[in-house]
Phi, psi and omega in degrees: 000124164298146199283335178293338161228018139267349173288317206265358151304299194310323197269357155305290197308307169300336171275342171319309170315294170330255239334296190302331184275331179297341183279329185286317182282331181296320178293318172288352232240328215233286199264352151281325160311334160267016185230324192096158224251316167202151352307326194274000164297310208305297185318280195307320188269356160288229142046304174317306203288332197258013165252316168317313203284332174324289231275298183284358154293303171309335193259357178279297188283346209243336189257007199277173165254357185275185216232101191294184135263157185266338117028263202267001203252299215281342166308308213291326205278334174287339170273357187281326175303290192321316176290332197278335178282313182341278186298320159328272196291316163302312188265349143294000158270289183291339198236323184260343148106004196278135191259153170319300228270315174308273191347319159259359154323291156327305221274354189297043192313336121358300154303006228033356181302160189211033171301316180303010174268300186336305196286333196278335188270324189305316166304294174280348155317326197295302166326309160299327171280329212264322174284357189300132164313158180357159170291347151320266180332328187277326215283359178294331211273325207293334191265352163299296194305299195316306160344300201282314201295315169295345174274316164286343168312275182335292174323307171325274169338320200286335187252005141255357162284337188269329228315309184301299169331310204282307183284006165273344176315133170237089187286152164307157175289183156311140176030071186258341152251347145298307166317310191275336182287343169291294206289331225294003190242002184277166189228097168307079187198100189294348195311317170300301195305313175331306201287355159323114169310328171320301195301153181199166191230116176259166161248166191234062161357295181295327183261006176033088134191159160224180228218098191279118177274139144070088159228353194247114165247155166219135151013127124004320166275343195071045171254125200285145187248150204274182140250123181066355193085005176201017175234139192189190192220167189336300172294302195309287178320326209275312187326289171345306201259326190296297178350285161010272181282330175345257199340306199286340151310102161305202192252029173254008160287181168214160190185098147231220164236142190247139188251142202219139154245125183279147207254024171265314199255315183234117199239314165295102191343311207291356178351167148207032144320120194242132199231182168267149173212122189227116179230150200249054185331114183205170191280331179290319194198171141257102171308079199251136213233141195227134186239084158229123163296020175281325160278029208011055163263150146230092187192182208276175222296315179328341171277359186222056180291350206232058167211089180289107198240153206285287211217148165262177171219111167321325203193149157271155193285289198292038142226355169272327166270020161050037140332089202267343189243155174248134208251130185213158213266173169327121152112345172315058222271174168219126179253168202263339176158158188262135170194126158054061193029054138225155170280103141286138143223178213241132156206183198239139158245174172279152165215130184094344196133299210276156188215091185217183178263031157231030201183069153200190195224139131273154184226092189269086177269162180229139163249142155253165187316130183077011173233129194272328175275154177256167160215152201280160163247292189221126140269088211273093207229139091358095202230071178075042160096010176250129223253108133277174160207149175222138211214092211269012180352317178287277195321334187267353172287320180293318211237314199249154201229145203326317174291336193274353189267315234267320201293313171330289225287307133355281189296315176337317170300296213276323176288330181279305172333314177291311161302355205231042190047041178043071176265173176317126171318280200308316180301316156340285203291325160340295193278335206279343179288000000 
């Protein structure tokens, strides 16, 4: 092959390349929000591209004056092939940043994807043009070709003159209705679980922290369970629902978890609120989509200005480590559940300074919403060995219904009681009234 029609493939290839990544902005900009991200961007915007690559191959080999060979036909489709795979994988893996795996993803036809045509036309266009009968012939096709070609400029044009207007469209997230049909019956609430007789709360003096035993359950499989099948606290829900959607996803989502502070209820960098996080890798952009079921919200991460988020995770530590117990230092809360805009949590403090076993508090508080102090509803205290309570009546009428106080109120008794080197329930309940 003369180096003069290999200049002139390689520079051919480049405008293939433009074409394509402009083929790239019209799907995000223009058919996935009026079409969905798949089947039908992936399709519409597959089809664009492979008319697109037709029409300019064809006016490359068909308007050219050199004399092909079947040769030099099948090098140019083998090098359009090679760069074009090339450039996919290489520079979508190292630069943009797309895992092997995403990647190979389009090609699953199996999956309904039909990406694997792209590479099959880039090759054999050369080949398709160039072996065609006579020029009689190329010349019926010219005013069809010209058609199409101007019809893909125009798409192209349109959708970078709206673009910005277009990625502002506020399409659903992936499975947005399935995804809400999951969430719509869970519950933020640890109280059925408190209430388990099983649970129980020890302390460590020494190491000034302490511990909710057995609060976490799992399976035989080691799947983790729900209280009732749809009541939890944060981790337990996001675990829970990822199980769920996993299936519904391929392998061009990522789907993991973020840990946030939310600025109505959790409000402190130390949070651990925990949320789902499903991102969608691609060379134009990254789709990125935020799911917590504490609140049943979903929708992409822009919808979530009133979230600050830390860090991602691959896993939760207590559900990758079949983990029943949670461990937290003095001074800690955990919280127990949303109600009528306040956090109830639950935590063990110090009293006087000192933290022994004649010197702490359980402690039950409600913060409200959008506010960083808390206040007791009930207190259970250790006080230089003397057994008090503090009991917040008004505030607990305002916020909690009568069952929901006395199950609270109830485990509270039993665990100090357990704390209190194991005296009489009843002789407990004595000093504290």
């Amino acid at each position: 092959m003369k180096i003069k029609i290999f200049l002139s493939a390689l520079g051919i290839w480049c405008v293939l390349t433009v074409m394509a990544v402009l083929n790239g902005v019209f799907r995000i900009a223009v058919l996935e929000p009026l079409l969905g991200i798949f089947p039908g961007a992936h399709i519409a915007s597959t089809l664009l591209l492979l008319a697109i690559i037709l029409l300019i191959s064809f006016f490359y080999i068909r308007n050219s004056t050199h004399e092909w060979g079947k040769n030099e036909l099948f090098i140019i489709g083998l090098l359009w092939l090679v760069l074009t795979v090339g450039f996919e994988f290489l520079f979508g893996h190292y630069v943009a940043g797309v895992s092997w795996k995403a990647l190979c993803v389009d090609y699953n036809v199996m999956k309904g994807r039909i990406w694997i045509f792209v590479p099959i036309a880039v090759f054999s266009a050369p080949l398709l043009w160039g072996m065609h009968a006579g020029r009689q012939n190329a010349a019926l096709l010219r005013r069809p070709v010209k058609f199409f070609a101007l019809l893909g400029i125009l798409l192209i044009v349109i959708s970078l003159a709206f673009y910005r207007n277009a990625v502002s469209y506020k399409a659903r997230p992936p499975f947005y209705k399935e995804i809400k049909k999951i969430i719509a019956p869970l519950q933020y609430s640890g109280i059925h679980d408190l209430a388990r007789p099983e649970v129980m709360i020890n302390l460590d003096f020494k190491k000034h922290n302490w511990q909710l035993a057995n609060i976490h359950r799992f399976d035989d499989k080691g799947k983790l369970l729900l209280a009732q099948g749809r009541f939890g606290l944060c981790g337990e829900l996001a675990a829970a629902v990822y199980e769920k959607i996993k299936g519904l996803f391929d392998d061009s989502y990522l789907i993991d978890y973020a840990r946030a502070a939310e600025s109505g209820y959790f409000l402190y960098p130390q949070s651990t609120h925990i949320v789902l996080r499903v991102t969608r890798p691609s060379f134009m952009s990254q789709a990125i989509y935020i799911l917590d079921p504490s609140f049943q919200r979903y929708g992409e991460l822009n919808e979530f200005d009133d979230y600050l988020f830390f860090e991602s995770m691959p896993n939760i530590p207590f559900v990758e480590k079949k983990e029943t117990d949670e461990s937290f230092a003095v001074g800690t809360a955990t919280p127990v559940f949303i109600k009528s805009g306040f956090l109830i949590m639950l935590s063990v403090e110090k009293q006087n300074g000192f933290f022994d076993k004649d010197n702490f508090s359980l402690s039950l508080t409600a913060s409200r919403r959008f506010k960083y102090s808390g206040r007791y509803l009930l207190a259970l205290r250790k006080n230089n060995g003397k057994d008090e309570i503090l009991e917040n009546q008004s505030l607990v009428e305002n916020i909690l219904s009568l069952d929901e106080y006395e199950v609270l109120r109830k485990r509270m008794l039993q665990w100090f009681v357990k704390l209190s080197q194991g005296e009489d329930t009843l002789k407990v309940q004595k000093k504290l009234h």
